[in-house]
Amino acid sequence: MINFLRFISDRVNSLAKGLLLAAACTMVTAVFLQIIFRYVFKMPLSWSEELARYAFMWTTFLGASVALRYNSLPNITIGIKLLPVKLRPYLFLFTRGIAVLFFYHFIVEGTKLAIAVIPDKTPALDFTISWAYAALPLGGLFMLIHTLYLVAEESQEKLGNSFLGVGIMLVVAAVFSLVTSQPFEQINMLLIVLLLLFFAMSVPIFVSLAMVTIIAFTATGDIPLTIVPQRMFVGLDSFTLMAVPFFMLAGAIMHEGGIALRLINFASSLIGWIRGGLIPANVIASVIFADMSGSAASDTAAIGNVMMPGMIKRGYERNFVTALQAAAGSLGVQFPPSSGMLLYAFVANVSITHLFMASFIPGFLVALSFIITGLIIARKRNYPAEEWVGFKNLGKAFIHSIWALFTPVLILGGILGGLFTATEAGAVTVIYALLVSTVFYKELPLSKIPEVVTTGAVNTARVMSIASAGMLLAWYLASQQIPQEIAGMLFSITNDPFWILVIVNIFLILIHTVLETGTCILVVIPILLPAMLAAGVDPIHFGIIVAINSALGMILPPIGICLFVSTAITNISLEAVTKAVWPFALANLIVLSIVTACPWIVQIIPNMMGILK
């Protein structure tokens, strides 16, 4: 059986990767053509945005299937690590049983929906909209096939019998379906308990969010399950939201295209000559790269792969370098075009431009706090200073990095100048990154472009699949008046906006230690935001607070993504680096407190540029 499942899974995965590459290229091409035709030919395209949005659906759900095939859908691994090794295969089977149950509902209800909308035509392309909805059941089918294969493989390896493992998984799915379909009065409490349980058992976050919502629907009995794929589709069907995959794709190209290396050389030449100078060089390079990729994980990997080995060779302690890079990488969520900010702007319905401009001063304060913290430690430990390269070599480093340094100018200048939207800026950045990496720097061979684009699309799908499930859950919570209940609970404690923010900050810090940024924004923020607005808190100010909180969560165990990326590069244990990261976490916390207490800080640049007017 295992050989047959492997054969099917491999063929399905190859098909999915081919379709994924085509969908990702269609997204970028359609939006880029939209800009070209608008400005060059003075002929705006009516169909480009629609085509790009529907290609986005295929990218998300096919990419999620590829991510699942390689066991890379995001999950929380704490629970499984606490179990004895002998019990872990059984927990794996249990969690995959839950996943199979979700995929079954996803395929069945998605197919019903795709058939039901066959008569409906898309406004611009005049095609049946069914072809866009078909991405959901097809992606679900691919994920089901991959799950069956992975369970058979794991069972053969750990239990010695693939049939036994698949059988246990299917029994779990059947029993769980029967148990959770029973009426339950305290459904909201059950939802919270199951969600925490799924997270603790390492059920993929995408599956956890969607499955608890399905359970809520079946337990109440008054919401048809066809709503599940329909709300997941509608939640993603946004041109604004497409900025996230574009900037993530651009970050993947920049990572492979030699852009990070040139930024590091320039930053090191600029400031590396002071004692511990590679510390501010690292932070400065991370800030500049953050203004290009919009991804903290990409920032950490791109800068860290080049910078960290060199710092260790120069005498910096391995655990310190790992902690510094995690902190510097977390700046990727605090500067435009941060994917976290794009998601927040979408959820909170605020201006992306306003949010971007408001983020600069708080972001620079956090970066400065990291530099000061690092230099204090460097002086105490007598870390080395680099030789001054001279103005001539500094100029050369600047010239060599000019194409990379122009990227933030292109992005922010285009958005602020009204040349294109944030989503269009993302598509332009993808094309520009390809041009710089292949033509100017010649670091990215043409033959490698499909692989890089596919990898970037899969990473995008890992985030956006969670986004679709998160918006499904948020829709259900809103229908149950949960945000209003939270607001009432907060106001029963205090009516002072400052103290409400203090309480929410503590809550967000705790949440961010167990939930990654995208999940937190898509699930938690819709619940908290009505309370913030009722308390008179500016949603832009709250968005910046959420971004700083996210950065803090990215460097704290147990789920800090930047910490995990850094430790993977330096091959050091999480326990060894935890102590070293606390000074940077404290620095972040101090800036968070200042920004919380002084909301005027976030409005300085927007006021100067007249955005509020």
XYZ file of C-alpha atoms in Angstrom:
613
model
C 0.000 0.000 0.000
C 2.716 2.461 0.924
C 4.363 2.234 -2.506
C 1.030 2.892 -4.226
C 0.291 5.877 -1.974
C 3.796 7.249 -2.516
C 3.352 6.982 -6.281
C -0.009 8.802 -6.183
C 1.245 11.415 -3.732
C 4.355 12.155 -5.832
C 2.324 12.522 -9.029
C -0.247 14.738 -7.339
C 2.508 16.855 -5.827
C 4.210 17.320 -9.195
C 0.904 18.389 -10.721
C 0.223 20.765 -7.830
C 3.675 22.367 -8.104
C 3.210 22.908 -11.851
C -0.214 24.481 -11.356
C 1.125 26.489 -8.416
C 3.938 27.943 -10.508
C 1.459 28.861 -13.246
C -0.936 30.475 -10.758
C 1.820 32.497 -9.048
C 3.166 33.736 -12.391
C -0.378 34.611 -13.488
C -0.889 36.700 -10.350
C 2.279 38.725 -10.863
C 1.884 39.103 -14.627
C -1.759 40.206 -14.456
C -1.102 42.931 -11.885
C 2.098 44.112 -13.569
C 0.302 44.335 -16.932
C -2.399 46.356 -15.224
C 0.214 48.999 -14.306
C 1.867 48.951 -17.751
C -1.398 49.356 -19.635
C -2.571 52.108 -17.287
C 0.521 54.292 -17.650
C 2.076 53.320 -20.995
C -0.942 52.616 -23.182
C -3.476 54.674 -21.205
C -5.795 51.652 -21.419
C -6.706 50.270 -17.972
C -7.377 46.532 -18.102
C -10.783 45.505 -16.808
C -9.950 41.839 -16.278
C -6.434 41.829 -14.745
C -7.464 42.324 -11.124
C -10.129 39.635 -11.342
C -7.751 37.128 -12.943
C -5.092 37.855 -10.304
C -7.555 37.394 -7.422
C -8.729 34.022 -8.677
C -5.159 32.871 -9.380
C -4.498 33.845 -5.762
C -7.080 31.239 -4.671
C -5.299 28.518 -6.625
C -1.941 29.634 -5.232
C -3.231 29.421 -1.664
C -4.869 26.008 -1.681
C -2.485 24.241 -4.064
C 0.451 25.731 -2.144
C -1.054 24.457 1.107
C -1.175 20.940 -0.355
C 2.505 21.133 -1.328
C 3.383 22.442 2.140
C 1.497 19.542 3.730
C 3.320 17.036 1.496
C 6.588 18.216 3.047
C 5.104 18.427 6.567
C 5.637 22.199 6.628
C 2.162 23.514 7.383
C 2.615 25.688 10.507
C 1.777 24.038 13.802
C 2.711 24.280 17.468
C 5.100 21.507 18.457
C 5.286 21.959 22.228
C 2.706 19.304 23.052
C 4.230 16.548 20.977
C 7.706 17.263 22.383
C 6.414 16.761 25.925
C 5.192 13.238 25.152
C 7.373 10.136 25.513
C 8.873 9.141 22.175
C 6.876 5.895 22.061
C 3.550 7.752 22.256
C 4.297 10.353 19.583
C 3.284 8.194 16.589
C -0.166 7.684 18.134
C -0.611 11.417 18.680
C 0.411 11.910 15.052
C -2.296 9.457 13.960
C -4.879 11.204 16.138
C -4.083 14.644 14.754
C -4.110 13.338 11.178
C -7.491 11.765 11.855
C -8.812 15.243 12.681
C -7.157 16.588 9.521
C -8.738 13.847 7.373
C -12.149 14.714 8.789
C -11.633 18.367 7.839
C -10.395 17.490 4.349
C -13.473 15.297 3.850
C -15.823 18.165 4.714
C -13.704 20.570 2.660
C -13.881 18.353 -0.448
C -17.595 17.554 -0.140
C -18.815 21.053 0.705
C -16.358 22.690 -1.675
C -17.556 20.484 -4.523
C -21.189 21.303 -3.731
C -20.355 25.000 -3.792
C -18.343 24.805 -7.031
C -21.252 23.005 -8.746
C -23.840 25.435 -7.343
C -22.060 28.496 -8.797
C -21.561 27.084 -12.315
C -24.280 29.367 -13.751
C -22.654 32.463 -12.171
C -20.307 34.444 -14.427
C -17.331 36.546 -13.353
C -17.967 40.272 -13.982
C -14.930 41.020 -16.169
C -13.799 37.731 -17.713
C -17.355 36.440 -18.194
C -16.252 32.911 -17.250
C -18.076 30.686 -14.818
C -16.865 31.530 -11.314
C -16.868 27.803 -10.608
C -13.310 27.525 -11.943
C -12.123 29.770 -9.098
C -14.094 27.885 -6.420
C -12.743 24.574 -7.765
C -9.361 25.392 -6.175
C -10.811 24.573 -2.744
C -12.047 20.981 -3.218
C -9.087 20.140 -5.470
C -6.645 21.454 -2.876
C -8.544 19.485 -0.222
C -8.311 16.309 -2.314
C -4.560 16.748 -2.763
C -4.134 17.307 0.990
C -6.169 14.181 1.745
C -3.976 12.073 -0.575
C -0.780 13.454 0.973
C -2.102 12.829 4.494
C -2.874 9.190 3.697
C 0.633 8.700 2.334
C 2.366 10.465 5.252
C 0.370 8.425 7.782
C 1.217 5.176 5.966
C 4.899 6.119 5.877
C 5.012 7.151 9.541
C 3.140 4.006 10.608
C 5.441 1.742 8.619
C 8.495 3.369 10.155
C 7.323 3.698 13.777
C 4.715 0.941 14.148
C 5.896 -1.516 11.498
C 2.491 -1.645 9.782
C 1.134 1.003 7.423
C -2.383 -0.540 7.321
C -2.619 -0.290 11.120
C -1.760 3.404 11.099
C -4.202 4.303 8.330
C -6.923 2.239 10.059
C -6.393 3.975 13.412
C -6.488 7.374 11.690
C -9.788 6.629 9.915
C -11.355 5.305 13.138
C -10.294 8.494 14.937
C -11.885 10.589 12.174
C -15.151 8.610 12.357
C -15.405 8.651 16.156
C -14.509 12.320 16.384
C -17.157 13.120 13.773
C -19.848 11.291 15.771
C -18.883 12.839 19.102
C -18.640 16.439 17.898
C -21.861 16.310 15.870
C -23.932 16.027 19.061
C -25.799 19.143 20.315
C -23.829 21.090 22.903
C -25.168 24.049 24.890
C -21.892 25.719 25.817
C -20.630 25.664 22.238
C -18.363 28.712 22.563
C -16.603 27.213 25.567
C -16.227 23.911 23.672
C -14.751 25.830 20.743
C -12.084 27.469 22.924
C -11.190 24.186 24.645
C -10.927 22.290 21.357
C -8.859 25.018 19.723
C -6.347 25.004 22.585
C -6.340 21.199 22.547
C -5.704 21.077 18.791
C -2.851 23.562 19.115
C -1.328 21.585 21.985
C -1.537 18.342 19.985
C 0.267 19.915 16.984
C -2.712 19.839 14.626
C -1.779 22.216 11.757
C -3.066 25.705 12.601
C -4.939 25.937 9.296
C -6.811 22.711 10.087
C -7.363 23.646 13.756
C -9.055 26.968 12.973
C -11.293 25.514 10.263
C -12.162 22.323 12.149
C -13.324 24.036 15.353
C -15.590 26.235 13.228
C -17.044 23.168 11.488
C -17.660 21.598 14.899
C -19.434 24.775 16.020
C -21.620 24.682 12.895
C -22.570 21.022 13.338
C -23.180 21.382 17.077
C -25.549 24.319 16.638
C -27.188 22.749 13.579
C -28.420 26.047 12.169
C -25.514 26.904 9.833
C -24.990 24.827 6.651
C -21.466 23.482 6.161
C -21.356 24.944 2.651
C -20.635 28.211 4.464
C -17.162 26.839 5.315
C -15.606 26.921 1.801
C -17.747 29.928 0.879
C -16.438 32.094 3.757
C -12.862 30.883 3.219
C -13.129 31.913 -0.431
C -14.759 35.274 0.282
C -12.246 35.993 3.043
C -9.347 35.695 0.602
C -11.091 37.301 -2.361
C -9.454 40.674 -1.830
C -7.083 42.563 -4.108
C -5.665 44.379 -1.069
C -4.788 41.101 0.661
C -2.756 40.010 -2.375
C -0.001 42.406 -1.318
C 1.057 39.779 1.256
C 1.975 37.004 -1.230
C 3.633 39.477 -3.590
C 6.018 40.820 -0.969
C 6.703 37.324 0.380
C 7.523 36.174 -3.147
C 9.786 39.184 -3.645
C 11.539 38.337 -0.369
C 12.215 34.779 -1.562
C 13.771 36.119 -4.777
C 15.892 38.671 -2.884
C 17.106 35.951 -0.540
C 18.527 33.998 -3.486
C 19.586 36.999 -5.584
C 22.558 38.370 -3.632
C 20.700 41.452 -2.428
C 21.170 40.684 1.280
C 24.940 40.203 0.840
C 25.371 43.662 -0.696
C 23.297 45.297 2.018
C 25.467 43.645 4.676
C 28.693 44.771 2.984
C 27.432 48.350 2.830
C 26.207 48.386 6.461
C 29.478 46.823 7.699
C 31.547 49.382 5.772
C 29.416 52.190 7.144
C 29.546 51.417 10.853
C 31.565 48.240 11.438
C 34.650 50.197 12.607
C 33.287 50.898 16.123
C 33.656 48.333 18.922
C 31.021 45.695 18.338
C 30.328 47.430 15.025
C 28.946 44.317 13.384
C 25.995 44.608 15.797
C 24.610 47.897 14.398
C 25.630 46.722 10.918
C 23.432 43.662 11.381
C 20.487 45.706 12.655
C 20.816 48.340 9.890
C 20.999 45.670 7.182
C 17.934 43.993 8.698
C 16.006 47.288 8.714
C 16.788 47.912 5.039
C 15.923 44.345 4.057
C 12.712 44.614 6.112
C 11.710 47.523 3.869
C 11.940 45.143 0.900
C 10.681 41.711 1.942
C 7.950 42.478 4.473
C 8.727 39.187 6.225
C 10.515 38.746 9.540
C 11.425 35.124 8.794
C 12.895 36.096 5.391
C 14.778 38.956 7.018
C 16.254 36.641 9.661
C 17.272 33.977 7.139
C 18.622 36.289 4.432
C 20.756 38.450 6.730
C 21.533 35.688 9.220
C 22.919 33.196 6.697
C 25.557 35.724 5.691
C 26.121 37.741 8.861
C 26.063 35.191 11.660
C 28.911 32.892 10.551
C 31.138 35.936 10.025
C 30.355 37.364 13.454
C 31.091 34.059 15.153
C 34.462 33.854 13.351
C 35.287 37.374 14.558
C 34.859 36.306 18.205
C 31.223 37.058 18.975
C 29.655 34.356 21.161
C 27.380 31.984 19.306
C 24.383 32.364 21.636
C 24.661 36.184 21.544
C 24.856 36.257 17.738
C 21.813 33.975 17.514
C 19.803 36.177 19.881
C 20.862 39.369 18.078
C 19.856 38.002 14.684
C 16.488 36.880 15.994
C 15.872 40.365 17.391
C 17.095 42.129 14.243
C 15.041 39.805 12.050
C 11.891 40.578 14.028
C 12.114 44.137 12.677
C 10.683 42.690 9.458
C 7.200 42.871 11.000
C 7.641 46.505 12.130
C 8.573 48.205 8.866
C 6.718 48.516 5.547
C 5.817 46.388 3.672
C 5.303 44.135 6.705
C 2.930 41.275 5.930
C 1.583 41.608 9.478
C 0.690 45.254 8.869
C -0.937 44.385 5.561
C -3.094 41.784 7.312
C -3.957 44.218 10.109
C -4.921 46.948 7.619
C -7.188 44.440 5.888
C -8.824 43.221 9.113
C -9.151 46.675 10.698
C -10.130 48.398 7.438
C -7.564 51.176 7.849
C -5.337 52.913 5.301
C -2.235 50.880 4.485
C -0.350 54.068 3.613
C -1.244 55.646 6.955
C -0.238 52.502 8.860
C 3.058 52.243 6.976
C 3.993 55.845 7.689
C 2.971 55.540 11.347
C 5.279 52.540 11.785
C 8.585 54.246 11.006
C 9.356 56.066 14.261
C 8.284 53.159 16.544
C 10.212 50.776 14.290
C 13.357 52.906 14.430
C 13.016 53.184 18.220
C 12.967 49.378 18.503
C 15.947 49.083 16.119
C 17.849 51.720 18.124
C 17.062 49.904 21.368
C 18.537 46.702 19.889
C 21.686 48.545 18.787
C 22.174 50.167 22.215
C 21.551 46.854 24.004
C 23.990 45.035 21.725
C 26.721 47.674 22.049
C 26.471 47.658 25.863
C 26.959 43.884 25.824
C 29.794 44.246 23.268
C 31.672 46.683 25.513
C 31.268 44.412 28.535
C 32.512 41.361 26.597
C 35.159 43.246 24.623
C 33.881 42.265 21.200
C 36.142 43.430 18.341
C 35.961 46.471 16.091
C 36.463 46.153 12.334
C 39.006 48.197 10.422
C 37.818 51.473 8.900
C 37.587 50.784 5.171
C 37.996 54.397 4.093
C 35.614 56.625 2.182
C 36.707 55.189 -1.163
C 35.729 51.618 -0.230
C 32.605 52.892 1.507
C 31.630 54.550 -1.753
C 32.268 51.316 -3.644
C 30.110 49.368 -1.198
C 27.362 51.944 -1.695
C 27.585 51.717 -5.501
C 27.508 47.902 -5.395
C 24.375 47.980 -3.227
C 22.609 50.834 -5.030
C 20.125 48.572 -6.805
C 19.224 46.913 -3.505
C 18.958 50.249 -1.675
C 16.609 51.570 -4.346
C 14.012 48.902 -3.568
C 12.456 50.659 -0.505
C 12.418 53.911 -2.511
C 10.545 52.139 -5.289
C 8.014 50.601 -2.908
C 7.287 53.558 -0.632
C 7.770 56.204 -3.304
C 5.320 54.447 -5.591
C 2.704 54.055 -2.864
C 3.027 57.566 -1.400
C 3.287 59.130 -4.850
C 0.016 57.539 -5.851
C 1.617 55.631 -8.726
C 0.307 52.302 -7.522
C -1.453 50.580 -4.635
C 0.338 48.449 -2.042
C -0.669 45.319 -3.968
C 0.636 46.733 -7.243
C 3.818 47.783 -5.418
C 4.252 44.129 -4.423
C 3.986 42.953 -8.033
C 6.449 45.656 -9.165
C 8.851 44.566 -6.411
C 8.713 40.950 -7.632
C 9.613 42.039 -11.193
C 12.297 44.429 -9.917
C 13.825 41.763 -7.650
C 13.967 39.344 -10.597
C 15.595 42.003 -12.769
C 18.211 42.957 -10.172
C 18.995 39.345 -9.212
C 19.328 38.021 -12.780
C 20.575 40.972 -14.852
C 22.463 43.361 -12.555
C 23.837 41.078 -9.833
C 23.717 37.858 -11.908
C 23.307 35.803 -8.710
C 20.096 34.058 -9.706
C 20.369 31.722 -12.728
C 17.352 31.708 -15.014
C 17.080 27.944 -14.562
C 16.519 28.423 -10.811
C 13.704 30.966 -11.102
C 10.864 28.367 -11.242
C 12.161 26.716 -8.066
C 12.466 30.058 -6.233
C 9.005 31.197 -7.340
C 7.450 27.877 -6.325
C 9.157 27.999 -2.918
C 7.958 31.553 -2.400
C 4.423 30.568 -3.420
C 4.421 27.640 -0.966
C 5.576 29.929 1.856
C 2.811 32.327 0.897
C 0.254 29.520 1.014
C 1.406 28.516 4.502
C 0.328 31.975 5.691
C -2.717 32.531 3.500
C -4.283 29.143 4.211
C -4.253 30.159 7.889
C -5.712 33.515 6.830
C -8.656 31.830 5.086
C -9.418 29.602 8.089
C -8.853 32.493 10.500
C -11.377 34.668 8.679
C -13.860 31.775 8.726
C -13.518 31.519 12.512
C -13.644 35.314 12.898
C -16.913 35.370 10.920
C -18.443 32.783 13.246
C -17.256 34.620 16.387
C -18.691 37.880 15.082
C -22.021 36.164 14.379
C -22.075 35.022 18.010
C -21.399 38.564 19.349
C -18.125 37.432 20.960
C -16.301 40.777 20.301
C -19.097 42.649 22.085
C -18.823 40.292 25.060
C -15.065 40.895 25.245
C -15.629 44.661 25.122
C -18.148 44.421 27.947
C -15.710 42.378 30.034
C -12.925 44.939 29.547
C -15.187 47.868 30.403
C -16.289 46.089 33.565
C -12.659 46.300 34.711
C -11.861 49.885 33.644
C -13.026 52.613 31.260
C -9.613 54.253 30.964
C -8.188 53.692 27.442
C -4.608 53.547 28.765
C -5.329 50.776 31.266
C -7.395 48.913 28.703
C -4.328 49.007 26.428
C -2.130 47.775 29.279
C -4.453 44.786 29.830
C -4.618 44.081 26.097
C -0.818 44.361 25.799
C -0.322 41.744 28.487
C -2.836 39.513 26.731
C -1.170 40.015 23.326
C 2.292 39.269 24.727
C 1.013 35.976 26.130
C -0.882 35.141 22.916
C 2.135 35.896 20.711
C 4.246 33.369 22.599
C 1.978 30.588 21.332
C 0.487 32.002 18.099
C 2.392 33.330 15.117
C 1.659 36.847 13.875
C -0.735 36.075 11.033
C -2.907 33.773 13.123
C -3.055 36.256 15.983
C -4.060 39.150 13.726
C -6.697 37.172 11.852
C -8.269 35.501 14.886
C -7.622 37.712 17.915
C -7.682 41.237 16.473
C -11.272 41.025 15.109
C -12.311 40.108 18.661
C -10.360 42.915 20.371
C -10.747 45.715 17.841
C -14.392 46.621 18.618
C -13.432 47.046 22.280
C -10.486 49.259 21.303
C -12.686 51.462 19.120
C -15.328 51.685 21.844
C -12.631 52.801 24.291
C -11.539 55.555 21.906
C -8.235 53.930 20.909
C -7.026 54.982 17.462
C -6.938 51.853 15.234
C -3.617 53.009 13.683
C -2.081 53.350 17.143
C -3.434 49.920 18.059
C -2.003 48.474 14.833
C 1.492 49.681 15.716
C 1.117 48.220 19.213
C 0.139 44.890 17.651
C 3.201 45.029 15.348
C 5.611 45.628 18.264
C 3.899 42.860 20.223
C 4.296 40.555 17.238
C 8.007 41.311 17.064
C 8.338 40.513 20.758
C 6.577 37.187 20.279
C 8.912 36.331 17.393
C 11.961 36.293 19.687
C 10.412 34.555 22.685
C 10.122 30.793 23.173
C 8.323 28.542 22.644
C 7.084 29.567 19.166
C 9.239 32.573 18.246
C 9.767 32.082 14.503
C 12.825 34.358 14.291
C 14.407 32.515 17.211
C 13.860 29.174 15.474
C 15.313 30.422 12.164
C 18.389 31.804 13.945
C 19.013 28.657 15.983
C 18.703 26.552 12.818
C 21.467 28.598 11.163
C 23.888 28.513 14.115
C 22.958 24.944 15.149
C 22.419 25.908 18.779
C 19.695 24.700 21.130
C 16.714 26.883 22.005
C 17.584 26.542 25.689
C 21.109 27.884 25.104
C 19.912 31.041 23.372
C 16.894 31.831 25.571
C 18.954 33.620 28.222
C 20.815 35.657 25.596
C 17.608 36.917 23.980
C 16.085 38.430 27.129
C 17.998 41.758 26.984
C 16.613 42.351 23.484
C 13.117 41.321 24.602
C 13.366 43.816 27.473
C 14.464 46.557 25.053
C 11.456 45.788 22.863
C 9.176 45.855 25.905
C 10.454 49.302 26.947
C 9.682 50.728 23.487
C 6.266 49.025 23.550
C 5.511 50.750 26.866
C 6.579 54.145 25.477
C 4.494 53.780 22.317
C 1.486 52.593 24.339
C 1.702 55.580 26.702
C 2.454 58.133 23.944
C 0.061 57.610 21.015
C 1.221 60.880 19.424
C 4.497 59.158 18.461
C 2.806 57.117 15.744
C 1.198 60.211 14.195
C 4.340 62.342 13.780
C 5.173 61.276 10.223
C 1.542 60.982 9.026
C 0.916 64.525 10.320
C 4.073 65.825 8.651
C 3.050 64.297 5.336
C -0.543 65.402 5.582
C -1.958 61.865 5.519
C -4.450 62.654 8.239
C -5.812 65.501 6.152
